[in-house]
mmCIF file of C-alpha atoms and ligand atoms in Angstrom:
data_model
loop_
_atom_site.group_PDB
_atom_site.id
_atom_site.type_symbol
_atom_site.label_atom_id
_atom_site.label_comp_id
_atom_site.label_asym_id
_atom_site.label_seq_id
_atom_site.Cartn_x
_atom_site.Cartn_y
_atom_site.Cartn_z
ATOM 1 C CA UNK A 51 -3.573 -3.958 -16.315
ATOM 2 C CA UNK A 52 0.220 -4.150 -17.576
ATOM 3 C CA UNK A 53 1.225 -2.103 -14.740
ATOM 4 C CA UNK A 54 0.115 0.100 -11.822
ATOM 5 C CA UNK A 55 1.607 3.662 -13.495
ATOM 6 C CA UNK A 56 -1.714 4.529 -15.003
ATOM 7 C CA UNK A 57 -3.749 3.937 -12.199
ATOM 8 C CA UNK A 58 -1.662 6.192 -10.159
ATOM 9 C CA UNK A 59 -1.023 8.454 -12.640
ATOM 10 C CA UNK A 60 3.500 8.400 -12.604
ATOM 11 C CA UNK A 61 5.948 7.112 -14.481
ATOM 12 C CA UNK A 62 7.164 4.074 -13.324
ATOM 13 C CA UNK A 63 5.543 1.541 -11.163
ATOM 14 C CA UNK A 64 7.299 2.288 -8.344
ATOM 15 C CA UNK A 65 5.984 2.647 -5.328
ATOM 16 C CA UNK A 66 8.532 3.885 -2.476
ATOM 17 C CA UNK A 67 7.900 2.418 0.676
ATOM 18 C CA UNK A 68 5.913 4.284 3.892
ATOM 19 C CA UNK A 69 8.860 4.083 6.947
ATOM 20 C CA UNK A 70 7.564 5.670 10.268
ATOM 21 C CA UNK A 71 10.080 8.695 11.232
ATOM 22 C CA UNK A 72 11.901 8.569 8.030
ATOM 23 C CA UNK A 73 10.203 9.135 5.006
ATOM 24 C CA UNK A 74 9.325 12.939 5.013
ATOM 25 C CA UNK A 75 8.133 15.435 2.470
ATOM 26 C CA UNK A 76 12.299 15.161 1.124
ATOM 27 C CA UNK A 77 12.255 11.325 0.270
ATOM 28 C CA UNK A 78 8.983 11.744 -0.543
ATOM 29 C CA UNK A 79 8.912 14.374 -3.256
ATOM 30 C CA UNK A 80 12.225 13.258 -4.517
ATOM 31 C CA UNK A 81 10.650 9.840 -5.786
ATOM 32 C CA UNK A 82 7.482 11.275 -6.896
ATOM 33 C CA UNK A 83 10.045 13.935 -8.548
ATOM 34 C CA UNK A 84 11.689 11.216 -10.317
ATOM 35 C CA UNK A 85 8.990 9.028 -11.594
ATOM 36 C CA UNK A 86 7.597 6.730 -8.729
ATOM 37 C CA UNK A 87 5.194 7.456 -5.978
ATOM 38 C CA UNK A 88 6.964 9.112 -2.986
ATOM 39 C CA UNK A 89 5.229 8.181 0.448
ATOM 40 C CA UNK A 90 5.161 10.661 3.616
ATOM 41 C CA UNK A 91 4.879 8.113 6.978
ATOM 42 C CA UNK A 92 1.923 9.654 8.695
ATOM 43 C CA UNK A 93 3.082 8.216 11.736
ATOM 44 C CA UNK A 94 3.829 10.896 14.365
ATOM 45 C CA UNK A 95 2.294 14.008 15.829
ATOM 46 C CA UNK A 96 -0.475 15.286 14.183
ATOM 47 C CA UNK A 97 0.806 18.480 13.711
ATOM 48 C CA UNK A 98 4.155 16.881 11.932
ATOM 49 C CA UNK A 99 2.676 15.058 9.620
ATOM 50 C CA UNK A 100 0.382 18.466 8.488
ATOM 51 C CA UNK A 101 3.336 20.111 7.955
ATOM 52 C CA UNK A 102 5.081 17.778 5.736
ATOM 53 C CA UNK A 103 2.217 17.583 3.528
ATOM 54 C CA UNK A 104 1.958 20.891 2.962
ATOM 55 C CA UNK A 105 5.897 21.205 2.396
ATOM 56 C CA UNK A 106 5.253 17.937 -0.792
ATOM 57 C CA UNK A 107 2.309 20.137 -1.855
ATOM 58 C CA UNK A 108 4.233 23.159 -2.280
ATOM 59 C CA UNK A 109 7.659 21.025 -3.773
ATOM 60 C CA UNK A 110 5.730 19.369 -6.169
ATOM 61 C CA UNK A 111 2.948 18.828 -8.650
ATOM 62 C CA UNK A 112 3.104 15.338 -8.983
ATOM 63 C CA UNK A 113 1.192 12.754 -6.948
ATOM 64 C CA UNK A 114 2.346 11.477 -3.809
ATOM 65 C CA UNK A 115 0.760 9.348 -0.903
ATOM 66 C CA UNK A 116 0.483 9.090 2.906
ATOM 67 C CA UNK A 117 0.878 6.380 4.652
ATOM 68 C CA UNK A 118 -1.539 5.532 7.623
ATOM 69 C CA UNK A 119 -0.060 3.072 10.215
ATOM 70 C CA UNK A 120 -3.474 1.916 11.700
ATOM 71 C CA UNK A 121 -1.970 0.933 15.908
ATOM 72 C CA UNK A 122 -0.994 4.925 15.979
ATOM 73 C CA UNK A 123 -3.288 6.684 18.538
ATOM 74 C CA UNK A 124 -3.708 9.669 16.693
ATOM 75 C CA UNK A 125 -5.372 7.532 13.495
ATOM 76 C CA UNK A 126 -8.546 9.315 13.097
ATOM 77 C CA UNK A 127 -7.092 12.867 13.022
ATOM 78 C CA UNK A 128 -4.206 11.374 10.260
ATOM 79 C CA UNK A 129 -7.301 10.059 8.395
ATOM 80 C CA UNK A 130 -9.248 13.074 8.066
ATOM 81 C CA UNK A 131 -5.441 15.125 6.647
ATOM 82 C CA UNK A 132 -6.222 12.834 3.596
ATOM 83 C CA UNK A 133 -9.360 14.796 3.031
ATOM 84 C CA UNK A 134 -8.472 18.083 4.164
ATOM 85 C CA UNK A 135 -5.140 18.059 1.488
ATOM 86 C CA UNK A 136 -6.569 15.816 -0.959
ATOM 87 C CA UNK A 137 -3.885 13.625 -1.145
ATOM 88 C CA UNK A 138 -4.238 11.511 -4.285
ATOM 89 C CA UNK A 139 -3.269 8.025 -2.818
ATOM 90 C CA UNK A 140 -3.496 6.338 0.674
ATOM 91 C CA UNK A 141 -1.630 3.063 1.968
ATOM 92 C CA UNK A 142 -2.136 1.579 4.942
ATOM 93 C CA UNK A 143 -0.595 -0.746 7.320
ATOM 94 C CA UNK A 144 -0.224 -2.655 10.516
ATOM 95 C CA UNK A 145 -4.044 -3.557 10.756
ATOM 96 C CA UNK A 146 -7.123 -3.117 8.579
ATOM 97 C CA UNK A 147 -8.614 0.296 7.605
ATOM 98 C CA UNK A 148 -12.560 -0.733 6.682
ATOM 99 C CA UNK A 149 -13.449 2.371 8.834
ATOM 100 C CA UNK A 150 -11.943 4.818 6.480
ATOM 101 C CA UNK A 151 -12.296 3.661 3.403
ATOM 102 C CA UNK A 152 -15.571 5.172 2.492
ATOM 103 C CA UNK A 153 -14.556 8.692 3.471
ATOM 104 C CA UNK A 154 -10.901 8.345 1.304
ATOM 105 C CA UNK A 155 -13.435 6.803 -1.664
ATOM 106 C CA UNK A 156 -15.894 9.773 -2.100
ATOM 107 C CA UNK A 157 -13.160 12.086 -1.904
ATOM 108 C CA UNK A 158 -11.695 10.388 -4.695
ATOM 109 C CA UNK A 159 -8.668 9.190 -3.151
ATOM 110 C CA UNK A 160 -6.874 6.059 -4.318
ATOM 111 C CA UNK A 161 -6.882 3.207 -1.624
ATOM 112 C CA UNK A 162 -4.230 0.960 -1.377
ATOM 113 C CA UNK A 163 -3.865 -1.406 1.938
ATOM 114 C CA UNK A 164 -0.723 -3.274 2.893
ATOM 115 C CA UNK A 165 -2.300 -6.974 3.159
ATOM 116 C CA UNK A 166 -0.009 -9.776 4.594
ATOM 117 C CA UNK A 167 -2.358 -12.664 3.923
ATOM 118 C CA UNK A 168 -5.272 -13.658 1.282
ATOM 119 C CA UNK A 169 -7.939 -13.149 3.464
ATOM 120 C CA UNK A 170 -7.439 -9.778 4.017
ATOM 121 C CA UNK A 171 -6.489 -8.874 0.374
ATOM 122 C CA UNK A 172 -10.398 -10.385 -0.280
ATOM 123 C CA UNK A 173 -11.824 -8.177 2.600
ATOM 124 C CA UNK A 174 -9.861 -5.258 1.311
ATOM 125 C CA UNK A 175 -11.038 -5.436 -2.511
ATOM 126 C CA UNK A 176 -15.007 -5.720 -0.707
ATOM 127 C CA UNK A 177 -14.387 -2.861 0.350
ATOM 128 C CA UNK A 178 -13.484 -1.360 -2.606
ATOM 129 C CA UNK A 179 -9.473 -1.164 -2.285
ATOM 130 C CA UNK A 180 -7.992 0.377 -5.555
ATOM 131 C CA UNK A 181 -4.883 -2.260 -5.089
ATOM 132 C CA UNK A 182 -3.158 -4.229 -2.169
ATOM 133 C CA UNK A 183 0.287 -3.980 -1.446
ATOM 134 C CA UNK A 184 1.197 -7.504 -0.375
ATOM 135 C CA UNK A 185 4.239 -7.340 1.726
ATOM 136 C CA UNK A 186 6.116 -10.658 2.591
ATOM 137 C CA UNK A 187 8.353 -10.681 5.678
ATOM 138 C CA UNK A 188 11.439 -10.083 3.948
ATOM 139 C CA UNK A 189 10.140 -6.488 4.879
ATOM 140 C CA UNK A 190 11.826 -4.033 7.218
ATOM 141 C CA UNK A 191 9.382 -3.139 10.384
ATOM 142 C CA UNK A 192 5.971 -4.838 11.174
ATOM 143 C CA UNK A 193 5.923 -7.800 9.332
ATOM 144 C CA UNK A 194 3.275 -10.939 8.549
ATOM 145 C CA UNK A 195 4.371 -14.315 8.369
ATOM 146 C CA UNK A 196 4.386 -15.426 4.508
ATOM 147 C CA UNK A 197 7.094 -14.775 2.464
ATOM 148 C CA UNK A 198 6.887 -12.830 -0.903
ATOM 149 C CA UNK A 199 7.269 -15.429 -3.290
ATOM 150 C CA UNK A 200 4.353 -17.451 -1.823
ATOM 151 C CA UNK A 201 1.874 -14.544 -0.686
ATOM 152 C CA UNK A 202 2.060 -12.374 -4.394
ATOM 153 C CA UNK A 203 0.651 -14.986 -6.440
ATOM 154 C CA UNK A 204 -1.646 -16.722 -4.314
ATOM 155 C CA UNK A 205 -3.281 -12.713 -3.961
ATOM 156 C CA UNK A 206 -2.963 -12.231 -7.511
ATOM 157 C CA UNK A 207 -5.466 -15.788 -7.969
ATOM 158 C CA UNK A 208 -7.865 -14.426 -5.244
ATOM 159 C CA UNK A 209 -8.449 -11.033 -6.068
ATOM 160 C CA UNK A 210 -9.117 -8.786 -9.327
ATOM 161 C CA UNK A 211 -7.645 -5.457 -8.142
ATOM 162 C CA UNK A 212 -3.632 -4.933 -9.158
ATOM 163 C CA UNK A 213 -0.992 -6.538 -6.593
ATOM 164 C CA UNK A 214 1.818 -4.516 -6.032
ATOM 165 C CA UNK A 215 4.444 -6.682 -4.429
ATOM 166 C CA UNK A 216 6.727 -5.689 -1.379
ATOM 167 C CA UNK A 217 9.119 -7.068 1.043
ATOM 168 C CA UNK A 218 12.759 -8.283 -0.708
ATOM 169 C CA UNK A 219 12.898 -5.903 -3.520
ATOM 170 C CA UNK A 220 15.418 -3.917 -3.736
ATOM 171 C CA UNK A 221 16.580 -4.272 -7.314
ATOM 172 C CA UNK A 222 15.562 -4.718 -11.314
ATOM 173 C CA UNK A 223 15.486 -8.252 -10.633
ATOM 174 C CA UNK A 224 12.914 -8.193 -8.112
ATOM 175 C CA UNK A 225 10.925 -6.147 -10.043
ATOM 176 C CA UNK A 226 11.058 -8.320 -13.052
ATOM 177 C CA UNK A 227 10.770 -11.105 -10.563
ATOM 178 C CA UNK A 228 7.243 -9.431 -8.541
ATOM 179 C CA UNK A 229 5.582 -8.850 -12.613
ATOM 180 C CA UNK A 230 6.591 -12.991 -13.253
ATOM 181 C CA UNK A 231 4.673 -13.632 -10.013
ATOM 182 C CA UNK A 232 1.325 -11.479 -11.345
ATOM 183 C CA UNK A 233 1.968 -8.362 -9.591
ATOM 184 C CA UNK A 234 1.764 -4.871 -11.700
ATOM 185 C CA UNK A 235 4.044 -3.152 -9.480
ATOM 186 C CA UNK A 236 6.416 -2.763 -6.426
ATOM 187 C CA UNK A 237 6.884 -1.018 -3.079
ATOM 188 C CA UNK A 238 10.172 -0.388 -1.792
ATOM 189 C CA UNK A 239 11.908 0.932 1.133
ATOM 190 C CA UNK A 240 15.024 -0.259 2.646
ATOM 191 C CA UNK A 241 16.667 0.733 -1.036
ATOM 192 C CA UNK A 242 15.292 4.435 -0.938
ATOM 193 C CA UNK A 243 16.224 4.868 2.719
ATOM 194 C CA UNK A 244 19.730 4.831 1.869
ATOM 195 C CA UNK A 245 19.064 7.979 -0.647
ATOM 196 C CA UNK A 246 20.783 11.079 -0.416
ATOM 197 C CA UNK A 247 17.257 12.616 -0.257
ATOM 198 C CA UNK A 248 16.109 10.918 2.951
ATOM 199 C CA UNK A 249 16.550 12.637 5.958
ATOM 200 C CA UNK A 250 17.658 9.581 8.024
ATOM 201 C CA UNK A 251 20.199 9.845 10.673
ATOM 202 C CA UNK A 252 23.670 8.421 8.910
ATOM 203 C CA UNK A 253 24.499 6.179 11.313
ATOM 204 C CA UNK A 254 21.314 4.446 9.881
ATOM 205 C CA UNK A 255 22.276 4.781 6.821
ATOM 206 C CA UNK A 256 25.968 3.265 7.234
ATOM 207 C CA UNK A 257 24.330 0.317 9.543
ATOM 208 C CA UNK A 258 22.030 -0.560 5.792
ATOM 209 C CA UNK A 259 25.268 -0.069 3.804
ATOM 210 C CA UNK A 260 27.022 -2.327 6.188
ATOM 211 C CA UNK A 261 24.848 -5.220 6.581
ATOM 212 C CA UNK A 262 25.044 -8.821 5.028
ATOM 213 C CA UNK A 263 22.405 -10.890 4.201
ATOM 214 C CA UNK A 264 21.991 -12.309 7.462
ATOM 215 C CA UNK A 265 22.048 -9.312 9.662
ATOM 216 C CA UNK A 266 18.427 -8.804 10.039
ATOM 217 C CA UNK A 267 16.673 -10.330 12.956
ATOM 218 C CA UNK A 268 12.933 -10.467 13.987
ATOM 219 C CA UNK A 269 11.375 -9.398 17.233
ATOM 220 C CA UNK A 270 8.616 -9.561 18.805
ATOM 221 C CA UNK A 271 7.359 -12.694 17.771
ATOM 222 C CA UNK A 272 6.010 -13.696 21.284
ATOM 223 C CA UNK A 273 4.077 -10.422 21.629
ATOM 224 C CA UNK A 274 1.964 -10.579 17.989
ATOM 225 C CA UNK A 275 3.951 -7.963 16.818
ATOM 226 C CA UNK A 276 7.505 -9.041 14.698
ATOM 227 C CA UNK A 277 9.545 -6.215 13.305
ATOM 228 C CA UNK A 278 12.412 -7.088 11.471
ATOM 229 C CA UNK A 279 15.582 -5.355 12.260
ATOM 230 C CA UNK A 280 19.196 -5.143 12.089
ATOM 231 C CA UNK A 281 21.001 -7.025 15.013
ATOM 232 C CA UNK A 282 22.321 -4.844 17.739
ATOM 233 C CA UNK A 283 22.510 -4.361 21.609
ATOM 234 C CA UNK A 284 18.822 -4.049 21.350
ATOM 235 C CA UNK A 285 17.906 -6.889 19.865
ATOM 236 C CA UNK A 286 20.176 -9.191 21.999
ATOM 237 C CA UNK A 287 18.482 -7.556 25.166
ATOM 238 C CA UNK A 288 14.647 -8.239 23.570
ATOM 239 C CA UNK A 289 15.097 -12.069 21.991
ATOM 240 C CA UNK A 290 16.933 -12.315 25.494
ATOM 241 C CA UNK A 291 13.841 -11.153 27.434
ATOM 242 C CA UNK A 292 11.444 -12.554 25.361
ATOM 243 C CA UNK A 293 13.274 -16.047 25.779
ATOM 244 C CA UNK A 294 13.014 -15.658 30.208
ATOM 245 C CA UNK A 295 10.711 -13.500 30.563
ATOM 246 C CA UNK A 296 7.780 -13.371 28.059
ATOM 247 C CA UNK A 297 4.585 -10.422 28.323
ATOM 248 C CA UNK A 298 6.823 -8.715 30.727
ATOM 249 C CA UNK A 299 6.702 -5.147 30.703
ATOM 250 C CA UNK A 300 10.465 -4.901 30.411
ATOM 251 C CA UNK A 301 9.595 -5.733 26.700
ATOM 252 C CA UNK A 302 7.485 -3.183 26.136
ATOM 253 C CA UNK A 303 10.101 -0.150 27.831
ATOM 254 C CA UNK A 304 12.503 -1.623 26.079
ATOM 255 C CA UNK A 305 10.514 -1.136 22.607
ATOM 256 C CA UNK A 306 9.041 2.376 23.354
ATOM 257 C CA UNK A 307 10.935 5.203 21.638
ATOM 258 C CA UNK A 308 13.479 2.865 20.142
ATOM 259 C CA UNK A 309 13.040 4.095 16.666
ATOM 260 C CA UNK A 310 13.046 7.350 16.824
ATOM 261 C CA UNK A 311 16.845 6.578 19.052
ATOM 262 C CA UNK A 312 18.233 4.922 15.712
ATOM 263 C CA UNK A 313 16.147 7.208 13.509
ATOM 264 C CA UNK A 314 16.360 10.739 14.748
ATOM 265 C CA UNK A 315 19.677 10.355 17.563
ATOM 266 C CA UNK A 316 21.360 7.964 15.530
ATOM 267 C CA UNK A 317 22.048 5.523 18.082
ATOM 268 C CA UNK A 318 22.212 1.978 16.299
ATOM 269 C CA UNK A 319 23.225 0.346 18.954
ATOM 270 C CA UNK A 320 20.169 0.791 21.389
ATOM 271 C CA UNK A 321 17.362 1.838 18.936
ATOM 272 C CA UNK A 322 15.260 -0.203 16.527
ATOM 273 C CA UNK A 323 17.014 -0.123 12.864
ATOM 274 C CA UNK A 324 14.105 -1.356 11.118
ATOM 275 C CA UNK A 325 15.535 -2.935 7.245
ATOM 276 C CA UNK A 326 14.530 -5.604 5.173
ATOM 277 C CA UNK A 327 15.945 -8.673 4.147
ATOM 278 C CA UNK A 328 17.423 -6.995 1.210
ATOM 279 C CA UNK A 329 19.864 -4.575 2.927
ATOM 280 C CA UNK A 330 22.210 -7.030 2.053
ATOM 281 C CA UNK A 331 22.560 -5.859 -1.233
ATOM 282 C CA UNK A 332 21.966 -1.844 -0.594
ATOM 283 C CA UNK A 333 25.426 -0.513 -0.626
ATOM 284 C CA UNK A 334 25.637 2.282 -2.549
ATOM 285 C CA UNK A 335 24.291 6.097 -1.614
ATOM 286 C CA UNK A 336 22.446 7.418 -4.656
ATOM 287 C CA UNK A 337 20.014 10.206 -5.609
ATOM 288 C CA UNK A 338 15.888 8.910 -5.729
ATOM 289 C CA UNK A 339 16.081 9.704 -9.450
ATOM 290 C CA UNK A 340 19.951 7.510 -10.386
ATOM 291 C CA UNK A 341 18.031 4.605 -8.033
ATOM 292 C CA UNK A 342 14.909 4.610 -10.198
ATOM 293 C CA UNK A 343 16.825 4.692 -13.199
ATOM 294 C CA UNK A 344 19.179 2.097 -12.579
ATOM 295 C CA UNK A 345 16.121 0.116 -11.251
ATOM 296 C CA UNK A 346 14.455 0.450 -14.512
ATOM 297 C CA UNK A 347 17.320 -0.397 -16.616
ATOM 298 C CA UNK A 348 17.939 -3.447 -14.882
ATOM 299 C CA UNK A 349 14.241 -4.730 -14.776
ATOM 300 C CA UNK A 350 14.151 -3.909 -18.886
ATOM 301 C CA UNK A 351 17.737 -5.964 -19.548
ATOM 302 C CA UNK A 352 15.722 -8.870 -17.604
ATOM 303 C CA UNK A 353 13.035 -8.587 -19.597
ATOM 304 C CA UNK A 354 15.100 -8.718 -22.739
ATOM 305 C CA UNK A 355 16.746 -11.796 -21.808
ATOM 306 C CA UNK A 356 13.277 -13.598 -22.015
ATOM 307 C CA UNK A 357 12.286 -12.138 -25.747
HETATM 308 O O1 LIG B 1180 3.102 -1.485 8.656
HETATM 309 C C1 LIG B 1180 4.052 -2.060 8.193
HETATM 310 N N1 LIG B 1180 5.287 -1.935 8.704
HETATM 311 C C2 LIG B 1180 5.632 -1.107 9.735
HETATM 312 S S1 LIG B 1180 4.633 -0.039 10.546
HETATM 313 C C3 LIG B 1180 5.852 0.466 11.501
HETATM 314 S S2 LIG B 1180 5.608 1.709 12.677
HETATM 315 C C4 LIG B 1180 6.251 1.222 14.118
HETATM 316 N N2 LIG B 1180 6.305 -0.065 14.420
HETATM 317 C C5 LIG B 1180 6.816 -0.435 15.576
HETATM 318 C C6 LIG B 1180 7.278 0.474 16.476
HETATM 319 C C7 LIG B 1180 7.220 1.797 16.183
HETATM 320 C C8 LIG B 1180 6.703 2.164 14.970
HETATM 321 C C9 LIG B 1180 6.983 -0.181 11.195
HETATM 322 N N3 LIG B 1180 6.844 -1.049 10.202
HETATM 323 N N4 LIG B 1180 3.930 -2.877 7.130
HETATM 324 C C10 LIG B 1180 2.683 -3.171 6.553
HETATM 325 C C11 LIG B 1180 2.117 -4.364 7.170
HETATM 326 N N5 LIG B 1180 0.886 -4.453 7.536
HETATM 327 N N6 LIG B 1180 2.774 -5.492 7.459
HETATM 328 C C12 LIG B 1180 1.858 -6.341 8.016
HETATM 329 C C13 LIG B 1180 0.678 -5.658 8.057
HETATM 330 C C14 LIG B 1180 -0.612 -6.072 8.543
HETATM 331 C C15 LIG B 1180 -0.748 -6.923 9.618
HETATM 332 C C16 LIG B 1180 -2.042 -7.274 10.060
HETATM 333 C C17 LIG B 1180 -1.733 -5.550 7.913
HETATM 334 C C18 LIG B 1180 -2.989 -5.889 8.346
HETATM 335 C C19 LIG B 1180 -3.129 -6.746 9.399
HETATM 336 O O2 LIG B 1180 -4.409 -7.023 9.714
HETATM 337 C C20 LIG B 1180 -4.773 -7.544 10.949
HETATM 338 C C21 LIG B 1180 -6.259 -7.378 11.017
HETATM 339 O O3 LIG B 1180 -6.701 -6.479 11.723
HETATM 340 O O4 LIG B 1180 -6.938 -8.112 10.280
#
C-alpha cells in the first residue's frame, strides 16, 4: 500500500490528530472537508461527544473518526456511539482497546490504535487492527517513551498492516520524512490546533504560536503517566512536587481539570497546554484546507528533489 488514502477512503493521507477538549465536530469536519481525516476527541461527557457527532454527520459527507481515549470512565458508553452513528473510522489511545475491537469490526468500522511500542503494534494487528498509529514522544499529551524516528520503522518490520506515523510532524518534510521511514501516512495535531477552524481558547493558540523548540516539558514521569506540555506555572509546581514529594495526592489535584483551564478558560498559566515537540515551528494561523495544501506541496517538492 503506497499510502493510507484508499483505505480510508480521502484525499490525502492525512490523518488530523484526536486532542481531548479541542478537536470538535469544527476542526473535525474542516479537515475531513479539505481532504484528510478530521478526528472528534471522544473524551468528555457522554452526552457531548453525541452531540458533536451528530453536528459532523449533518456538516459533512465525508468520512471522519472518533477518537476513544481508553483511562476515560465513561469508555464503554463512547464505544457503543461508534455503532449507534456508524462512524467509519476509530483510533484509540492511552491503553489497549482488545475489548472493543470485535464490536467496531462487524460493524464495519475501520480500527486504528495509537501503539507506542512494537509489542503492542503485534497485539493490535492479532486482533485485527486496520492500521496503527505509532506515536513517538515528540507528541503533545500522553506520551510513550520511543521517539519517532526509532519506533516507525522498527513497527513497519514487525507488522503487515499500514503505519501511520505521529509525534513531530508538523510539516511536508515530516511527511516525506514518516513515508522514507515505511509509514503510508501521518497523524497530526499540534499543527491543526492552531487552525482557524478549531475551537480552542486563543490564549492556547498564541502560547503554540509562541513557543521555541525547547518549550515543551514532560510530566508525570514518576506517576506512569508523561504528558508533554508547554512550560508554565503548572509545570514548575508538578516537576517541583514530583521532585519532594512523589505519589502524593497534591499531584493528582494539581492535574485534575487542568486542561480543560488552558483549553476551555484559557488560562495558560495554571492549566495543562498539551503540544508537541513541533510547536516550535507552528507559527502561522491558517484555514484546515491552506494547511493541507501547503503540507502537500511541500511533501511533493521533497519528493522531487530525490527523482
Ligand atoms: O492518548 C494519547 N494522548 C493523549 S490522551 C490525552 S487525554 C488526557 N490526558 C491527561 C489528562 C487529561 C486528559 C492527552 N493526550 N496518545 C496516544 C497514546 N497512546 N500515546 C501513548 C499511548 C499508549 C500508551 C500505552 C497506548 C497504549 C498503551 O498501552 C498500555 C497497555 O495497556 O498495554
Amino acid at each position: 500500500m503506497k499510502n493510507i488514502a484508499d483505505l480510508l477512503n480521502i484525499k490525502y493521507p492525512i490523518i488530523q490528530g484526536a486532542m481531548a477538549w479541542i478537536s470538535d465536530s469544527s476542526l473535525a469536519v474542516a479537515v475531513s472537508e479539505a481532504g484528510g481525516l478530521g478526528i472528534i476527541s471522544g473524551y468528555g461527557p457522554t452526552e457531548h461527544v453525541r452531540s458533536e457527532i451528530e453536528k459532523a454527520k449533518k456538516a459533512t459527507d465525508k468520512p471522519f473518526g472518533l477518537n476513544i481515549m481508553l483511562m476515560a470512565d465513561n469508555i464503554d458508553e463512547i464505544a457503543n456511539l461508534i455503532v449507534e452513528y456508524d462512524v467509519k473510522v476509530v483510533t484509540t489511545g492511552a491503553g489497549n482497546p482488545s475489548k472493543y475491537m470485535e464490536m467496531w469490526k462487524n460493524n464495519g468500522t475501520k480500527v486504528i490504535p495509537v501503539v507506542p511500542s512494537v509489542a503492542l503494534a503485534k497485539r493490535m494487528e492479532k486482533y485485527g487492527a486496520d492500521a496503527v498509529i505509532v506515536e513517538g514522544m515528540e507528541a503533545g499529551g500522553h506520551i510513550g517513551q520511543l521517539t519517532t524516528m526509532s519506533l516507525v520503522p522498527q513497527v513497519v518490520d514487525s507488522v503487515n498492516i499500514p503505519v501511520i506515523a505521529a509525534g513531530g510532524i508538523g510539516d511536508g518534510r515530516g511527511i516525506a520524512a514518516s513515508f522514507m521511514l515505511g509509514a503510508v501516512g501521518v497523524q497530526m495535531g499540534t499543527r491543526f490546533l492552531v487552525s482557524k477552524e478549531c475551537t480552542v481558547h486563543q490564549n492556547y493558540k498564541d502560547r503554540v504560536l509562541k513557543a521555541k523548540d525547547i518549550d515543551t516539558e514532560v510530566t508525570g514521569m514518576s506517576t506512569g503517566h508523561p504528558i508533554r506540555v508547554l512550560r508554565n506555572r503548572l509545570t514548575r509546581e508538578y516537576l517541583k512536587l514530583e521532585r519532594v514529594k512523589p505519589n502524593s495526592e497534591e499531584l493528582e489535584v494539581l492535574g485534575k481539570g487542568a486542561l480543560r483551564k488552558a483549553v476551555v478558560d484559557g488560562d495558560v498559566e495554571n492549566g495543562s497546554v498539551m503540544a508537541g515537540q513541533i510547536a516550535g515551528m507552528v507559527n502561522k494561523e491558517q484555514t484546515c484546507k491552506e494547511i493541507i495544501e501547503e503540507i502537500m506541496k511541500e511533501f511533493n517538492d521533497c519528493l522531487a528533489r530525490f527523482k
